[in-house]
Amino acid sequence: MMLTLKGLILRERNIGEINKSVSVITAERGVIDIFIRGGQKSVKNSASTQLFSYSQLCVDEKRKASGHTEYYLNSSELICSFHNIRLDIKKTALASYFCELILFSRTEQAGYADVLRLVLNSMHFLDNGKMESDLLKCVFEFRLPCEIGIRPDLVGCACCFKYEDDKMHFDFRENKIFCDECYVSDDDTDDMVLDKTLLYTVRFIALSEFEKLFYFRLSERYLKKLTAFTESFIAYNFKNSFKTLDYYKSIR
Ligand SMILES: [Zn+2]
């Protein structure tokens, strides 16, 4: 069956001497691999199937007897190359981290439209430089898990439902917040204290509409705190270390 999909290229891999395959996030099929016959030599599809390109992809979808589905590229057309990201080593590093996070949490399923929208928006703001890279990283690190079903309960204290407090505790093991009175812990290793500003910011990233998500700023001091929060959130929920994150941190 022939299909036309729009997707962002997350990874390129050479297969043998002349062929290649790409991992792509699409709204319709989630994250899929597309085989490109002669892809290493072909000039025709090279710009539209390289890393970070957002393209229209016309593919042949073949359902195997095993239940597995394979995709073969027929033709492609570049929609956006995110040119400025490619020119900047720090932006390239961050975009690679976005791609690695999506690949790690990959699922082939419908309803991936919001994840695609999140990453396209993030790439767009990284490309035009209208949001600072370190803040953009926090937004993506926290909103991606929210979009794939790991949105923590941020309405109020999980115990007494208090909406806000000078000190709220985010419990990383339970993905819940507790007010200072209700929070009980043997040690301080699995929680982080959120003051009102930080709690507001965390709620904003988790819940605001895409139209507003990239339009805010933070002081240097709060950016550091937010970074500690979102990196811990990724570490607790994904339980994996990401080479692209280590690289991003090594070059700033
Ligand atoms: Zn409470």
Short mmCIF file of C-alpha atoms and ligand atoms in Angstrom, two decimals:
data_model
loop_
_atom_site.label_atom_id
_atom_site.label_comp_id
_atom_site.label_asym_id
_atom_site.label_seq_id
_atom_site.Cartn_x
_atom_site.Cartn_y
_atom_site.Cartn_z
CA MET A 1 0.00 0.00 0.00
CA MET A 2 1.33 3.45 -0.90
CA LEU A 3 1.26 6.05 1.84
CA THR A 4 2.27 9.70 2.08
CA LEU A 5 3.62 10.70 5.48
CA LYS A 6 5.20 13.81 6.90
CA GLY A 7 8.01 13.20 9.32
CA LEU A 8 11.21 14.33 10.99
CA ILE A 9 14.37 12.25 10.40
CA LEU A 10 15.74 11.14 13.79
CA ARG A 11 18.55 8.83 12.64
CA GLU A 12 20.31 7.68 9.47
CA ARG A 13 21.98 4.29 9.15
CA ASN A 14 23.98 2.85 6.29
CA ILE A 15 23.05 -0.66 5.22
CA GLY A 16 25.74 -2.40 3.22
CA GLU A 17 27.55 -0.39 0.57
CA ILE A 18 24.74 1.54 -1.09
CA ASN A 19 21.48 1.32 0.86
CA LYS A 20 20.42 3.19 3.97
CA SER A 21 17.56 3.30 6.43
CA VAL A 22 16.17 6.21 8.40
CA SER A 23 14.20 6.35 11.64
CA VAL A 24 11.41 8.89 11.32
CA ILE A 25 8.77 10.28 13.65
CA THR A 26 5.43 10.67 11.90
CA ALA A 27 2.02 11.74 13.17
CA GLU A 28 0.27 8.80 11.49
CA ARG A 29 2.58 5.87 12.35
CA GLY A 30 4.64 6.98 15.33
CA VAL A 31 8.36 6.22 14.97
CA ILE A 32 9.12 3.96 12.01
CA ASP A 33 12.15 2.82 10.02
CA ILE A 34 12.13 3.44 6.28
CA PHE A 35 14.43 1.53 3.94
CA ILE A 36 15.94 3.58 1.12
CA ARG A 37 17.25 1.50 -1.75
CA GLY A 38 20.46 3.10 -3.06
CA GLY A 39 20.11 5.74 -0.35
CA GLN A 40 23.84 6.23 0.16
CA LYS A 41 24.37 7.15 -3.50
CA SER A 42 21.10 8.82 -4.41
CA VAL A 43 21.23 12.59 -4.87
CA LYS A 44 17.48 12.77 -5.38
CA ASN A 45 16.53 11.90 -1.80
CA SER A 46 19.65 13.02 0.05
CA ALA A 47 18.49 16.39 1.48
CA SER A 48 15.03 15.14 2.43
CA THR A 49 16.29 12.01 4.19
CA GLN A 50 19.21 13.42 6.16
CA LEU A 51 19.24 13.83 9.94
CA PHE A 52 16.92 16.63 11.24
CA SER A 53 15.09 17.09 7.92
CA TYR A 54 11.32 17.46 8.02
CA SER A 55 9.99 15.94 4.82
CA GLN A 56 7.07 14.55 2.94
CA LEU A 57 7.76 10.87 2.40
CA CYS A 58 5.94 8.67 -0.05
CA VAL A 59 6.42 5.08 1.11
CA ASP A 60 5.36 1.56 0.25
CA GLU A 61 3.95 -0.10 3.37
CA LYS A 62 4.30 -3.89 3.45
CA ARG A 63 2.69 -5.95 6.17
CA LYS A 64 4.62 -9.17 6.75
CA ALA A 65 3.03 -12.48 7.70
CA SER A 66 4.81 -12.12 11.08
CA GLY A 67 2.68 -9.03 11.80
CA HIS A 68 5.71 -6.78 11.36
CA THR A 69 5.40 -3.85 8.96
CA GLU A 70 8.17 -2.69 6.64
CA TYR A 71 8.43 0.64 4.87
CA TYR A 72 10.27 1.36 1.61
CA LEU A 73 10.85 4.88 0.32
CA ASN A 74 9.36 5.67 -3.05
CA SER A 75 9.93 9.42 -3.28
CA SER A 76 10.47 12.33 -0.92
CA GLU A 77 10.33 16.08 -0.75
CA LEU A 78 12.05 18.36 1.75
CA ILE A 79 9.73 20.65 3.75
CA CYS A 80 12.25 22.16 6.22
CA SER A 81 15.96 21.48 6.74
CA PHE A 82 16.50 23.48 9.97
CA HIS A 83 19.56 24.95 8.37
CA ASN A 84 20.74 27.07 11.33
CA ILE A 85 20.85 24.04 13.61
CA ARG A 86 23.35 22.35 11.29
CA LEU A 87 25.63 25.40 11.36
CA ASP A 88 25.95 25.45 15.16
CA ILE A 89 27.66 22.68 17.12
CA LYS A 90 25.71 23.35 20.33
CA LYS A 91 22.36 23.41 18.52
CA THR A 92 23.29 20.23 16.65
CA ALA A 93 24.15 18.56 19.95
CA LEU A 94 20.81 19.54 21.51
CA ALA A 95 18.80 18.45 18.45
CA SER A 96 20.63 15.10 18.58
CA TYR A 97 19.59 14.75 22.22
CA PHE A 98 15.93 15.44 21.28
CA CYS A 99 16.18 12.69 18.66
CA GLU A 100 17.80 10.23 21.06
CA LEU A 101 15.09 10.80 23.68
CA ILE A 102 12.34 10.14 21.13
CA LEU A 103 14.11 7.03 19.81
CA PHE A 104 14.54 5.72 23.33
CA SER A 105 10.84 6.15 24.09
CA ARG A 106 9.75 4.99 20.64
CA THR A 107 6.50 3.28 19.98
CA GLU A 108 4.83 2.47 16.70
CA GLN A 109 1.36 3.72 17.38
CA ALA A 110 -1.20 6.21 16.27
CA GLY A 111 -1.71 9.40 18.23
CA TYR A 112 1.87 10.55 17.94
CA ALA A 113 0.81 13.88 16.47
CA ASP A 114 1.52 15.81 19.68
CA VAL A 115 5.03 14.38 20.08
CA LEU A 116 5.77 15.32 16.47
CA ARG A 117 4.37 18.78 17.12
CA LEU A 118 6.50 19.16 20.25
CA VAL A 119 9.72 18.21 18.50
CA LEU A 120 8.97 20.32 15.41
CA ASN A 121 8.24 23.35 17.59
CA SER A 122 11.42 22.71 19.60
CA MET A 123 13.48 22.40 16.40
CA HIS A 124 11.90 25.58 15.07
CA PHE A 125 12.78 27.61 18.19
CA LEU A 126 16.27 26.09 18.26
CA ASP A 127 16.71 27.03 14.61
CA ASN A 128 15.55 30.64 14.96
CA GLY A 129 17.25 31.15 18.34
CA LYS A 130 14.18 32.72 19.93
CA MET A 131 14.48 30.53 23.00
CA GLU A 132 17.76 29.95 24.76
CA SER A 133 19.11 26.40 24.23
CA ASP A 134 19.34 25.47 27.92
CA LEU A 135 15.75 26.54 28.57
CA LEU A 136 14.53 24.79 25.42
CA LYS A 137 16.24 21.65 26.68
CA CYS A 138 14.26 21.85 29.96
CA VAL A 139 10.98 22.33 28.10
CA PHE A 140 11.61 19.29 25.89
CA GLU A 141 12.93 17.09 28.71
CA PHE A 142 9.80 17.60 30.77
CA ARG A 143 7.10 17.91 28.09
CA LEU A 144 8.13 14.82 26.11
CA PRO A 145 7.44 12.40 29.00
CA CYS A 146 4.15 14.24 29.58
CA GLU A 147 3.11 13.62 25.97
CA ILE A 148 3.88 9.89 26.11
CA GLY A 149 1.88 9.23 29.24
CA ILE A 150 4.28 10.10 32.08
CA ARG A 151 2.61 13.38 33.08
CA PRO A 152 2.93 13.71 36.88
CA ASP A 153 0.04 14.77 39.04
CA LEU A 154 0.70 18.48 39.60
CA VAL A 155 -2.75 19.64 40.68
CA GLY A 156 -1.79 19.92 44.33
CA CYS A 157 -0.42 18.10 47.35
CA ALA A 158 -1.19 14.39 46.82
CA CYS A 159 -2.24 14.16 50.45
CA CYS A 160 -4.19 17.31 51.42
CA PHE A 161 -4.72 18.83 47.91
CA LYS A 162 -3.11 22.15 48.85
CA TYR A 163 -2.56 23.96 45.54
CA GLU A 164 0.64 25.78 46.47
CA ASP A 165 2.99 26.40 49.34
CA ASP A 166 6.30 28.16 49.92
CA LYS A 167 7.88 24.72 49.85
CA MET A 168 6.41 21.86 47.85
CA HIS A 169 8.25 18.57 47.44
CA PHE A 170 8.33 16.76 44.14
CA ASP A 171 8.70 13.04 44.82
CA PHE A 172 10.50 11.47 41.85
CA ARG A 173 9.63 7.90 42.84
CA GLU A 174 5.90 8.58 42.92
CA ASN A 175 5.73 11.44 40.38
CA LYS A 176 3.61 13.42 42.83
CA ILE A 177 3.91 16.64 44.78
CA PHE A 178 3.49 17.01 48.52
CA CYS A 179 3.29 20.08 50.72
CA ASP A 180 5.93 20.50 53.42
CA GLU A 181 3.58 19.34 56.17
CA CYS A 182 2.51 16.15 54.41
CA TYR A 183 5.87 15.12 52.99
CA VAL A 184 7.54 12.28 54.87
CA SER A 185 10.88 10.87 53.81
CA ASP A 186 13.77 8.98 55.35
CA ASP A 187 16.29 10.94 53.33
CA ASP A 188 16.42 13.78 50.82
CA THR A 189 17.66 11.89 47.79
CA ASP A 190 14.40 11.20 45.93
CA ASP A 191 12.72 14.56 46.12
CA MET A 192 13.31 18.13 45.12
CA VAL A 193 11.90 21.21 46.80
CA LEU A 194 9.89 23.43 44.47
CA ASP A 195 9.20 26.98 45.55
CA LYS A 196 6.24 28.87 44.06
CA THR A 197 8.14 30.11 41.00
CA LEU A 198 9.56 26.70 40.18
CA LEU A 199 6.21 24.96 40.73
CA TYR A 200 4.50 27.49 38.46
CA THR A 201 7.14 26.88 35.77
CA VAL A 202 6.87 23.09 36.02
CA ARG A 203 3.06 23.28 35.77
CA PHE A 204 3.35 25.64 32.81
CA ILE A 205 5.64 23.28 30.87
CA ALA A 206 3.46 20.25 31.60
CA LEU A 207 0.11 21.81 30.85
CA SER A 208 0.26 24.90 28.66
CA GLU A 209 -0.83 24.88 25.02
CA PHE A 210 1.84 24.56 22.33
CA GLU A 211 1.08 28.13 21.21
CA LYS A 212 2.30 29.45 24.57
CA LEU A 213 4.85 26.82 25.58
CA PHE A 214 7.93 28.50 24.10
CA TYR A 215 7.13 32.05 25.14
CA PHE A 216 8.58 32.48 28.59
CA ARG A 217 11.89 33.35 30.22
CA LEU A 218 13.64 32.42 33.43
CA SER A 219 16.41 33.99 35.46
CA GLU A 220 19.80 32.26 35.47
CA ARG A 221 19.19 31.09 39.04
CA TYR A 222 15.85 29.45 38.22
CA LEU A 223 17.17 27.98 34.98
CA LYS A 224 19.75 26.09 37.05
CA LYS A 225 17.03 24.79 39.39
CA LEU A 226 14.74 23.84 36.52
CA THR A 227 17.61 22.02 34.78
CA ALA A 228 18.28 19.99 37.93
CA PHE A 229 14.57 19.13 38.05
CA THR A 230 14.09 18.11 34.39
CA GLU A 231 17.33 16.11 34.25
CA SER A 232 16.31 14.22 37.40
CA PHE A 233 12.85 13.64 35.95
CA ILE A 234 14.39 12.07 32.83
CA ALA A 235 16.83 10.01 34.91
CA TYR A 236 14.09 8.61 37.18
CA ASN A 237 11.59 7.85 34.43
CA PHE A 238 13.81 6.68 31.57
CA LYS A 239 16.51 4.98 33.69
CA ASN A 240 19.07 5.39 30.96
CA SER A 241 22.08 7.56 30.30
CA PHE A 242 22.14 9.48 27.03
CA LYS A 243 25.43 9.98 25.18
CA THR A 244 24.04 13.01 23.36
CA LEU A 245 23.26 14.67 26.71
CA ASP A 246 26.80 14.06 27.97
CA TYR A 247 28.10 15.55 24.74
CA TYR A 248 25.82 18.60 24.96
CA LYS A 249 27.01 19.25 28.51
CA SER A 250 30.65 18.82 27.55
CA ILE A 251 30.59 21.61 24.97
CA ARG A 252 28.80 24.41 26.80
ZN ZN B 1 -0.34 18.43 52.02
#
